[in-house]
Coordinates of C-alpha atoms in Angstrom, one line a residue:
M194 CA 89.7 47.6 -81.5
N195 CA 90.2 44.7 -79.1
P196 CA 90.2 41.2 -80.5
S197 CA 86.9 40.3 -78.7
F198 CA 85.2 43.2 -80.5
N199 CA 86.8 42.6 -84.0
E200 CA 84.9 38.9 -83.5
L201 CA 81.9 40.8 -83.1
N202 CA 82.4 43.4 -85.8
N203 CA 83.1 40.3 -88.2
L204 CA 79.3 39.0 -87.8
P205 CA 76.8 39.4 -90.5
N206 CA 73.9 42.0 -89.5
E207 CA 71.1 39.5 -89.2
I208 CA 73.2 37.8 -86.0
L209 CA 74.1 41.2 -84.6
V210 CA 70.5 42.2 -84.9
K211 CA 69.3 39.0 -83.1
M212 CA 71.9 39.4 -80.3
L213 CA 71.1 43.0 -79.7
K214 CA 67.5 42.2 -79.1
Y215 CA 68.4 40.9 -75.8
L216 CA 69.4 44.2 -74.6
S217 CA 67.4 47.6 -73.9
H218 CA 67.8 50.6 -76.0
Y219 CA 69.7 52.2 -73.3
D220 CA 72.2 49.4 -73.0
I221 CA 72.4 49.5 -76.7
L222 CA 73.4 53.2 -76.9
Y223 CA 75.5 52.7 -73.8
S224 CA 77.5 49.8 -75.1
F225 CA 77.7 50.2 -79.1
Y226 CA 76.6 53.6 -80.3
D227 CA 79.5 55.7 -81.8
I228 CA 81.8 52.5 -81.9
N229 CA 81.6 52.8 -85.7
E230 CA 79.6 53.7 -88.4
R231 CA 78.3 50.4 -89.0
F232 CA 76.8 49.8 -85.4
N233 CA 75.3 53.4 -85.6
S234 CA 73.6 52.4 -88.7
I235 CA 72.2 49.1 -87.4
I236 CA 71.0 50.9 -84.2
K237 CA 69.0 53.6 -86.1
N238 CA 67.8 51.2 -88.6
Y239 CA 66.6 48.2 -86.2
F240 CA 66.2 49.1 -82.8
L241 CA 65.1 53.1 -83.0
K242 CA 62.9 52.5 -86.0
N243 CA 59.4 52.8 -84.8
N244 CA 60.0 53.4 -81.0
L245 CA 62.2 54.6 -78.4
T246 CA 62.7 53.1 -75.2
L247 CA 64.8 54.8 -72.4
I248 CA 64.4 53.2 -69.1
I249 CA 67.1 52.3 -66.4
N250 CA 66.9 48.5 -65.9
N251 CA 70.2 47.9 -64.5
D252 CA 69.9 48.3 -60.7
S253 CA 73.5 49.3 -60.5
L254 CA 73.0 52.4 -62.2
I255 CA 71.5 54.9 -60.6
S256 CA 71.0 57.9 -63.4
F257 CA 71.5 58.2 -66.9
D258 CA 74.7 58.5 -68.4
N259 CA 75.3 61.9 -70.1
K260 CA 77.2 60.4 -73.0
I261 CA 73.8 58.1 -73.8
L262 CA 71.5 61.3 -73.5
E263 CA 74.0 63.3 -76.1
S264 CA 73.8 60.2 -78.2
V265 CA 70.0 60.3 -78.0
Y266 CA 69.9 64.0 -78.7
E267 CA 71.8 63.3 -81.8
I268 CA 69.8 60.7 -82.8
I269 CA 66.5 61.7 -82.3
P270 CA 66.1 64.4 -85.3
M271 CA 67.2 61.9 -87.8
I272 CA 64.6 59.3 -87.1
E273 CA 61.7 61.7 -85.9
N274 CA 59.4 60.6 -88.5
N275 CA 59.6 56.8 -87.7
I276 CA 58.8 57.3 -83.9
K277 CA 55.2 56.1 -83.3
C278 CA 55.9 54.8 -79.3
I279 CA 58.0 56.4 -76.7
N280 CA 58.9 54.4 -73.7
I281 CA 60.6 56.8 -71.0
D282 CA 61.6 57.4 -67.8
S283 CA 60.1 60.5 -66.2
L284 CA 63.7 61.8 -65.0
I285 CA 64.7 62.8 -68.6
I286 CA 61.3 63.3 -70.4
E287 CA 61.6 66.9 -70.9
N288 CA 65.2 66.5 -72.1
I289 CA 63.7 64.3 -75.0
I290 CA 60.3 65.8 -76.0
D291 CA 61.3 69.1 -77.0
R292 CA 64.3 67.8 -79.4
A293 CA 61.6 67.0 -82.6
N294 CA 58.5 67.2 -83.7
Y295 CA 57.7 63.5 -83.5
P296 CA 55.1 64.0 -86.3
N297 CA 53.6 60.4 -86.1
L298 CA 53.8 59.7 -82.2
K299 CA 50.8 58.1 -81.0
Q300 CA 51.8 56.3 -77.7
V301 CA 53.9 57.1 -74.7
T302 CA 54.5 55.0 -71.8
I303 CA 56.1 57.0 -68.5
Y304 CA 57.6 55.1 -65.3
T305 CA 57.5 57.6 -62.9
S306 CA 57.4 58.5 -59.3
L307 CA 54.1 60.4 -57.7
Q308 CA 56.2 63.8 -57.2
E309 CA 57.6 63.7 -60.8
S310 CA 54.2 62.9 -62.3
I311 CA 52.9 66.2 -60.5
N312 CA 55.3 68.2 -62.5
I313 CA 54.4 66.3 -66.0
F314 CA 50.8 67.0 -66.1
I315 CA 50.8 70.3 -64.5
D316 CA 48.7 72.8 -66.6
G317 CA 51.1 74.4 -69.1
S318 CA 53.7 72.0 -68.8
L319 CA 55.9 71.1 -71.7
F320 CA 54.8 67.5 -71.9
I321 CA 51.2 68.7 -72.2
K322 CA 52.0 71.7 -74.6
I323 CA 54.0 69.1 -77.3
F324 CA 51.8 65.9 -77.0
G325 CA 48.5 67.2 -75.7
Q326 CA 47.0 66.8 -79.1
K327 CA 49.0 63.9 -80.4
I328 CA 48.7 60.9 -77.8
E329 CA 46.2 58.2 -78.4
K330 CA 47.6 55.9 -76.2
L331 CA 49.2 56.9 -72.7
M332 CA 50.4 54.7 -69.9
I333 CA 51.5 55.7 -66.5
K334 CA 53.5 53.5 -64.4
S335 CA 55.2 53.7 -61.3
R336 CA 58.9 53.3 -61.5
R337 CA 60.4 49.6 -61.3
I338 CA 63.6 49.2 -59.4
L339 CA 65.2 46.7 -57.3
K340 CA 66.7 48.6 -55.0
P341 CA 64.2 50.6 -52.6
I342 CA 64.2 54.2 -52.7
I343 CA 63.6 56.9 -50.0
N344 CA 60.1 58.0 -50.6
T345 CA 59.9 61.7 -50.9
F346 CA 56.1 61.7 -50.0
G347 CA 56.4 59.9 -46.7
E348 CA 55.4 63.0 -44.6
Y349 CA 51.8 63.2 -46.3
D350 CA 49.0 60.9 -45.1
I351 CA 46.6 58.7 -46.9
L352 CA 44.0 61.3 -47.6
E353 CA 46.6 63.5 -49.3
H354 CA 48.0 60.2 -51.2
R355 CA 44.1 59.6 -52.2
E356 CA 43.6 63.2 -53.6
I357 CA 46.9 63.4 -55.4
L358 CA 46.5 60.2 -57.3
Q359 CA 42.6 61.0 -57.7
D360 CA 43.9 64.6 -59.5
L361 CA 46.3 63.0 -61.6
F362 CA 43.7 60.2 -63.0
K363 CA 41.6 62.9 -64.0
K364 CA 44.4 65.1 -65.7
C365 CA 45.4 61.9 -67.5
S366 CA 41.7 61.1 -68.8
T367 CA 40.8 64.9 -69.6
M368 CA 44.0 66.6 -71.0
F369 CA 44.5 64.7 -74.1
Q370 CA 41.9 65.4 -76.8
N371 CA 42.5 62.4 -78.8
L372 CA 43.4 60.0 -76.3
I373 CA 41.3 56.5 -76.5
S374 CA 43.6 54.4 -74.4
L375 CA 44.7 55.1 -70.7
Q376 CA 46.6 52.8 -68.5
F377 CA 47.1 54.1 -65.0
Y378 CA 49.3 51.9 -62.6
L379 CA 50.6 54.6 -60.4
F380 CA 50.9 54.3 -56.6
I381 CA 52.6 55.4 -53.5
N382 CA 53.2 53.5 -50.4
N383 CA 51.2 50.8 -51.8
Q384 CA 48.2 53.2 -51.8
Q385 CA 46.3 52.7 -55.1
L386 CA 43.7 55.0 -56.8
T387 CA 40.5 55.5 -54.9
F388 CA 37.4 57.5 -55.0
D389 CA 34.8 59.2 -52.8
F390 CA 31.3 58.1 -54.0
R391 CA 30.0 61.8 -52.5
E392 CA 32.5 63.4 -55.2
V393 CA 31.3 63.9 -58.8
I394 CA 34.5 63.8 -61.3
S395 CA 34.1 64.3 -64.9
F396 CA 36.0 62.2 -67.2
S397 CA 36.7 62.3 -70.8
S398 CA 34.0 60.7 -72.8
N399 CA 36.6 59.6 -75.6
I400 CA 38.4 56.9 -73.8
T401 CA 37.6 53.5 -75.4
Q402 CA 40.3 51.5 -73.4
L403 CA 41.0 52.0 -69.7
Y404 CA 43.7 49.8 -67.5
V405 CA 43.7 51.2 -63.9
T406 CA 44.7 49.7 -60.3
V407 CA 42.5 50.7 -57.4
N408 CA 41.8 49.9 -53.8
H409 CA 38.2 48.5 -53.7
F410 CA 35.5 47.0 -55.9
N411 CA 33.6 50.3 -55.1
D412 CA 36.1 52.0 -56.9
C413 CA 35.1 49.9 -60.0
L414 CA 31.9 50.7 -59.6
Y415 CA 32.5 54.4 -59.5
I416 CA 34.4 54.5 -62.8
L417 CA 31.8 52.7 -64.6
D418 CA 28.9 55.1 -63.2
G419 CA 31.0 58.0 -64.3
S420 CA 31.4 59.9 -67.5
F421 CA 33.3 57.2 -69.5
N422 CA 30.6 56.6 -71.7
Q423 CA 32.3 55.5 -74.6
L424 CA 34.3 52.8 -72.8
Q425 CA 34.6 49.5 -74.6
K426 CA 37.3 47.7 -72.8
F427 CA 37.9 47.8 -68.9
Y428 CA 40.8 46.4 -67.4
I429 CA 41.0 46.4 -63.6
I430 CA 43.0 45.2 -60.8
I431 CA 41.6 45.7 -57.0
C432 CA 44.4 45.7 -54.5
G433 CA 42.5 46.0 -51.4
T434 CA 40.3 44.0 -49.0
G435 CA 36.0 44.2 -49.0
D436 CA 34.4 43.0 -52.2
L437 CA 30.7 44.4 -51.0
P438 CA 29.4 47.5 -53.0
S439 CA 28.3 50.6 -51.6
T440 CA 24.3 51.4 -51.5
D441 CA 25.1 54.5 -53.1
H442 CA 26.0 53.8 -56.6
V443 CA 23.3 53.8 -59.3
E444 CA 22.6 50.6 -60.9
I445 CA 22.0 51.3 -64.7
E446 CA 22.6 49.2 -67.6
I447 CA 26.4 49.3 -68.9
S448 CA 25.6 48.8 -73.0
N449 CA 29.1 49.6 -74.2
I450 CA 31.2 47.6 -72.6
K451 CA 32.1 44.4 -74.7
C452 CA 35.5 43.3 -72.6
F453 CA 35.9 43.4 -69.1
S454 CA 39.0 42.0 -67.0
I455 CA 38.8 42.1 -63.4
R456 CA 41.5 40.9 -61.0
Y457 CA 41.4 40.6 -57.2
K458 CA 44.9 40.7 -55.6
N459 CA 43.8 39.7 -52.4
K460 CA 41.6 36.8 -51.2
I461 CA 37.7 37.6 -51.2
L462 CA 34.9 36.2 -49.4
N463 CA 32.2 36.9 -51.7
Y464 CA 31.6 37.9 -55.1
D465 CA 27.5 37.1 -55.7
R466 CA 26.5 40.5 -54.1
G467 CA 29.1 42.9 -56.2
L468 CA 30.5 41.2 -59.2
I469 CA 27.5 39.1 -60.5
P470 CA 25.1 42.0 -60.4
L471 CA 27.6 44.4 -62.3
L472 CA 27.9 41.5 -64.9
H473 CA 24.1 41.5 -65.1
R474 CA 24.4 45.1 -66.0
M475 CA 27.1 44.8 -69.0
I476 CA 24.3 43.4 -71.6
N477 CA 26.5 43.4 -74.8
L478 CA 29.7 41.9 -72.8
E479 CA 31.5 39.4 -75.2
E480 CA 35.0 38.7 -73.6
F481 CA 35.5 38.3 -69.8
H482 CA 38.6 37.7 -67.7
I483 CA 38.2 37.0 -63.9
H484 CA 40.7 36.1 -61.4
F485 CA 40.3 35.7 -57.7
I486 CA 40.9 33.3 -54.7
K487 CA 37.9 32.9 -52.6
T488 CA 38.0 31.7 -48.9
T489 CA 34.6 30.6 -48.1
L490 CA 32.2 28.0 -49.1
P491 CA 31.2 26.8 -51.8
I492 CA 34.0 25.8 -53.6
I493 CA 34.1 27.0 -57.3
D494 CA 33.2 24.1 -59.5
E495 CA 32.1 23.6 -63.0
H496 CA 28.1 24.0 -61.8
I497 CA 28.9 27.5 -60.4
L498 CA 31.1 28.5 -63.2
K499 CA 28.3 27.7 -65.5
V500 CA 25.3 28.8 -63.4
E501 CA 27.0 32.1 -61.8
F502 CA 29.0 33.5 -64.6
I503 CA 28.6 31.8 -68.1
D504 CA 24.6 31.9 -68.2
N505 CA 24.6 35.4 -66.7
I506 CA 26.7 36.6 -69.8
P507 CA 24.2 35.7 -73.0
K508 CA 26.6 37.3 -75.4
L509 CA 29.8 35.8 -74.0
K510 CA 32.2 34.7 -76.5
K511 CA 35.6 34.5 -74.7
F512 CA 36.0 33.6 -71.0
I513 CA 39.2 33.5 -69.6
F514 CA 39.3 32.5 -66.0
N515 CA 41.9 31.8 -63.0
I516 CA 40.0 31.1 -59.8
G517 CA 41.0 29.7 -56.7
S518 CA 39.2 28.0 -53.6
L519 CA 40.4 27.7 -50.2
T520 CA 38.8 25.9 -47.3
Y521 CA 39.5 23.8 -44.6
L522 CA 39.5 19.9 -45.2
G523 CA 36.1 18.2 -44.3
N524 CA 34.2 21.4 -45.4
Q525 CA 34.8 20.5 -49.0
H526 CA 31.5 18.8 -51.1
Y527 CA 31.5 17.3 -54.4
L528 CA 34.7 17.9 -56.4
S529 CA 34.6 18.2 -60.1
S530 CA 36.8 16.6 -62.4
N531 CA 38.3 18.1 -65.1
E532 CA 36.2 16.3 -67.8
N533 CA 33.2 17.9 -66.1
I534 CA 34.4 21.3 -66.2
K535 CA 35.3 20.9 -70.0
H536 CA 31.9 20.0 -70.5
S537 CA 30.5 22.8 -69.0
S538 CA 32.5 25.1 -71.2
K539 CA 32.4 23.4 -74.4
K540 CA 30.5 26.3 -76.1
F541 CA 34.1 28.1 -76.1
Q542 CA 36.3 27.4 -78.7
N543 CA 40.1 27.6 -78.8
S544 CA 40.3 27.3 -74.9
E545 CA 40.8 24.1 -72.4
M546 CA 39.8 24.1 -69.0
I547 CA 42.2 22.7 -66.3
S548 CA 41.4 21.8 -62.7
N549 CA 44.0 20.9 -59.8
I550 CA 43.2 20.0 -56.1
D551 CA 45.8 20.0 -53.4
Y552 CA 45.3 18.6 -50.0
F553 CA 47.5 20.0 -47.3
E554 CA 47.3 17.4 -44.5
R555 CA 49.5 19.5 -41.6
T556 CA 47.4 22.8 -42.2
R557 CA 44.2 21.0 -42.9
L558 CA 43.5 22.8 -46.2
L559 CA 42.3 22.1 -49.4
Y560 CA 42.8 24.2 -52.4
S561 CA 41.3 24.1 -55.8
H562 CA 42.4 25.9 -58.7
I563 CA 40.6 26.0 -62.0
Y564 CA 41.6 28.2 -65.0
S565 CA 41.1 28.3 -68.8
H566 CA 44.3 27.4 -70.9
P567 CA 45.7 28.7 -72.7
Y568 CA 47.0 30.5 -69.8
T569 CA 47.3 34.2 -70.3
W570 CA 47.8 35.8 -66.6
D571 CA 51.2 37.0 -65.6
F572 CA 51.3 35.4 -62.5
Y573 CA 50.9 31.7 -61.2
H574 CA 50.3 31.1 -57.5
H575 CA 50.5 28.2 -55.0
I576 CA 52.2 25.6 -57.1
S577 CA 52.7 22.5 -55.3
N578 CA 54.3 19.2 -56.4
N579 CA 51.1 18.4 -58.0
F580 CA 52.0 20.7 -60.7
R581 CA 52.0 18.6 -63.9
G582 CA 53.8 21.0 -66.2
G583 CA 52.8 22.5 -69.4
L584 CA 54.4 25.8 -71.2
F585 CA 53.2 29.0 -69.5
K586 CA 54.9 31.7 -71.6
S587 CA 53.0 34.7 -70.3
V588 CA 53.9 34.2 -66.7
R589 CA 56.6 36.4 -65.0
I590 CA 55.8 35.7 -61.2
I591 CA 55.4 32.2 -59.4
S592 CA 54.8 31.2 -56.0
L593 CA 55.7 27.7 -54.9
F594 CA 54.1 26.0 -51.8
D595 CA 54.1 22.6 -50.3
E596 CA 54.3 20.5 -47.1
Q597 CA 56.3 17.9 -49.0
P598 CA 59.9 18.7 -50.3
F599 CA 60.6 20.5 -53.7
E600 CA 63.3 18.1 -55.4
H601 CA 65.7 19.3 -57.8
D602 CA 63.8 17.6 -60.7
F603 CA 60.8 19.5 -59.6
F604 CA 62.9 22.8 -60.1
L605 CA 63.9 21.8 -63.7
L606 CA 60.1 21.2 -64.5
I607 CA 59.5 24.7 -63.3
A608 CA 62.1 26.4 -65.4
Q609 CA 61.0 24.2 -68.3
S610 CA 57.4 25.2 -67.6
F611 CA 57.8 28.8 -67.0
P612 CA 60.6 30.0 -69.4
Y613 CA 60.0 33.7 -68.9
F614 CA 59.6 33.9 -65.1
S615 CA 61.6 36.8 -63.5
R616 CA 60.3 36.5 -59.9
L617 CA 60.2 33.4 -57.5
I618 CA 58.9 33.2 -54.1
L619 CA 59.4 30.0 -52.4
R620 CA 57.5 28.8 -49.2
N621 CA 58.7 25.1 -48.0
N622 CA 60.1 24.0 -44.6
E623 CA 60.8 20.7 -45.8
I624 CA 64.4 19.4 -46.5
Q625 CA 65.0 17.8 -49.9
K626 CA 65.6 14.3 -49.6
N627 CA 67.9 13.8 -52.7
I628 CA 70.7 16.2 -51.5
N629 CA 73.5 14.5 -52.6
C630 CA 72.7 12.8 -55.9
Q631 CA 74.2 13.9 -59.4
Q632 CA 72.1 16.7 -60.7
I633 CA 72.2 18.7 -64.0
P634 CA 72.8 22.4 -63.2
I635 CA 69.4 24.4 -63.6
K636 CA 69.6 27.6 -66.0
Y637 CA 66.9 30.1 -65.0
N638 CA 66.8 32.7 -68.0
N639 CA 65.0 35.4 -66.7
L640 CA 65.1 34.9 -63.2
L641 CA 66.0 37.9 -61.1
N642 CA 64.0 38.4 -58.1
I643 CA 64.2 35.3 -55.5
D644 CA 62.3 35.1 -52.0
L645 CA 63.5 32.2 -49.7
I646 CA 62.3 33.8 -46.4
Q647 CA 59.7 31.3 -45.4
S648 CA 61.4 28.4 -46.8
H649 CA 64.1 25.4 -45.4
D650 CA 67.9 26.4 -45.4
N651 CA 68.3 23.5 -47.8
Y652 CA 66.7 25.9 -50.6
I653 CA 69.6 28.1 -50.5
E654 CA 71.9 25.6 -51.6
E655 CA 69.3 24.7 -54.4
F656 CA 69.7 28.4 -55.7
L657 CA 73.0 29.5 -54.9
N658 CA 75.2 26.3 -55.3
N659 CA 76.4 26.7 -58.8
N660 CA 76.5 23.0 -59.2
K661 CA 72.7 22.9 -58.9
T662 CA 71.8 26.5 -60.5
C663 CA 73.1 29.0 -62.9
L664 CA 71.8 32.1 -62.3
L665 CA 71.9 35.7 -64.2
N666 CA 73.8 38.6 -63.1
G667 CA 71.8 41.3 -61.1
I668 CA 69.9 39.0 -58.8
Y669 CA 67.6 40.4 -55.8
L670 CA 67.7 38.2 -53.2
N671 CA 65.4 38.3 -49.7
I672 CA 66.6 35.7 -47.2
S673 CA 67.1 35.0 -43.5
Y674 CA 70.8 36.2 -42.4
K675 CA 70.9 33.0 -39.9
S676 CA 70.0 30.7 -42.6
L677 CA 72.2 32.1 -44.9
L678 CA 75.0 32.1 -42.4
R679 CA 74.4 28.2 -41.6
Q680 CA 74.4 27.2 -45.2
T681 CA 77.3 28.8 -46.3
N682 CA 79.4 27.7 -43.3
N683 CA 80.0 31.4 -42.3
F684 CA 80.3 32.5 -45.8
T685 CA 83.1 30.3 -46.7
K686 CA 81.8 27.6 -49.1
D687 CA 83.5 27.9 -52.7
E688 CA 80.7 26.4 -54.3
Y689 CA 78.3 29.1 -53.8
R690 CA 80.7 32.0 -54.6
T691 CA 79.9 32.1 -58.3
N692 CA 76.4 32.7 -57.8
C693 CA 76.5 34.8 -54.7
S694 CA 78.9 37.2 -56.9
K695 CA 75.8 37.8 -59.4
I696 CA 73.6 39.1 -56.6
N697 CA 73.2 42.9 -56.7
Y698 CA 70.8 43.4 -54.0
L699 CA 70.8 41.4 -50.6
K700 CA 67.8 42.0 -48.1
L701 CA 68.8 40.0 -45.0
K702 CA 66.0 39.6 -42.5
N703 CA 67.8 39.7 -38.8
D704 CA 65.7 38.9 -35.9
K705 CA 68.1 40.1 -33.3
E706 CA 71.1 42.2 -33.2
D707 CA 73.5 39.7 -34.7
L708 CA 77.1 40.9 -35.6
I709 CA 77.4 40.9 -39.5
N710 CA 81.0 39.4 -40.1
E711 CA 83.2 40.7 -42.7
N712 CA 83.0 37.5 -44.6
L713 CA 79.5 38.5 -45.6
I714 CA 80.8 41.5 -47.3
K715 CA 83.5 39.5 -49.2
Y716 CA 81.1 36.6 -50.3
F717 CA 78.5 39.2 -51.8
H718 CA 81.1 41.9 -53.1
N719 CA 78.8 43.2 -55.8
A720 CA 75.8 43.5 -53.5
T721 CA 73.9 46.6 -51.8
I722 CA 73.3 44.8 -48.4
D723 CA 69.9 46.0 -46.3
Y724 CA 68.7 44.6 -43.3
Y725 CA 65.4 44.2 -41.7
H726 CA 63.5 42.7 -38.5

């Protein structure tokens, strides 16, 4: 054993367990299994006790190591009675599921592509044969990988994508006799699940919890007017535009749903002709989550919040909201204070209502943001210098925008307020004023994805200069080639080299056919480099 491992091996089990918790099961097996009996025992007793997670998170790896798989095959029969949950990549699922009986398995999460999922859920597949009567909770998610992959379904048109996704959704909701919870987050070429109102599809009546991402609000109505007659909790994300309902759906009472969460990923024009009538139909709704950004008047204030939402849900006990209003300066009417919003919603205990208002003189825009606190969403968008701080442990994605520069102290506040965020989108064309002052380097503990494509060159220094920022290994960076060339002085600045060596994937916007010099390759020697116009 080398000296560094001897030091690690001398640590007590409690310390080793805490350290290894920062690694995935795959990384633990890859690095520590079969080193000695002590580590084998720790892995079996602490990390593979109730669940098995085999997902590649490292972008530098493109396939599973055979040594790791052999270790898994050896371990599974020893711990099969303990495993209640499996989180797995579909590339290896058939190699895992027939290694044991899994008598106590209840939950499976599959990270997959559309093509692979077709084989998994085909009639008579090994997965259906072995797990068809065991699973109570099933999650299907598109494989998350930093590096772009070639889409094997590129030759199919949108109609065929839709039909394939519909068929997979139907199979997931009908093939498992004891399934009570389904999370379906599979998509292809940004095409989400969508339905044709003229087609009648029968779904499972056993499912009580459904999580789904769809194209349009009509897809939400289609699901609710279908055969999910036992549905109690419904979480839906609407990705496409258009929020007005079709006239073809049946307006009947929806009595079973007690928890409803709806998130619009794109801006919407209206909600009163679609969402509000739907809420009227949910006569026993007790918990409601809503997120949208509205681009028409009126601005959502405490009066609208009360009259159009709260008062329409008489049995409501828990209200979680995150609502933005975007309008031109001069169009705004009376704007509420934070105290007014608190007063209008005082019937909800254990929550606080927060409001922020930003005025952008150059673009003549006003952005009003009201949300319930504690904040539970995994994203926080349109953060400006007006941000007052706080602690947002749930947030994983943030976007920053302002017409005034973001100084180094602002980024320190961001790192402290969002300790677990992993993706940053920065939009600011103003140069920092305090460039040369003495500054404490900021460490981002979870940041792996940085988008600086719509920002001033100065922010390249903010994030790549190791005197200002300490980055993790394995960074994905989206940036302009010309900006990077200028800011690094033709890829020669030494103070950038440490952070640039931590970038695994570099996506460069290259407006013209500029020659890419050899210094770039040496500067980003650990990165896969991709170009686009």
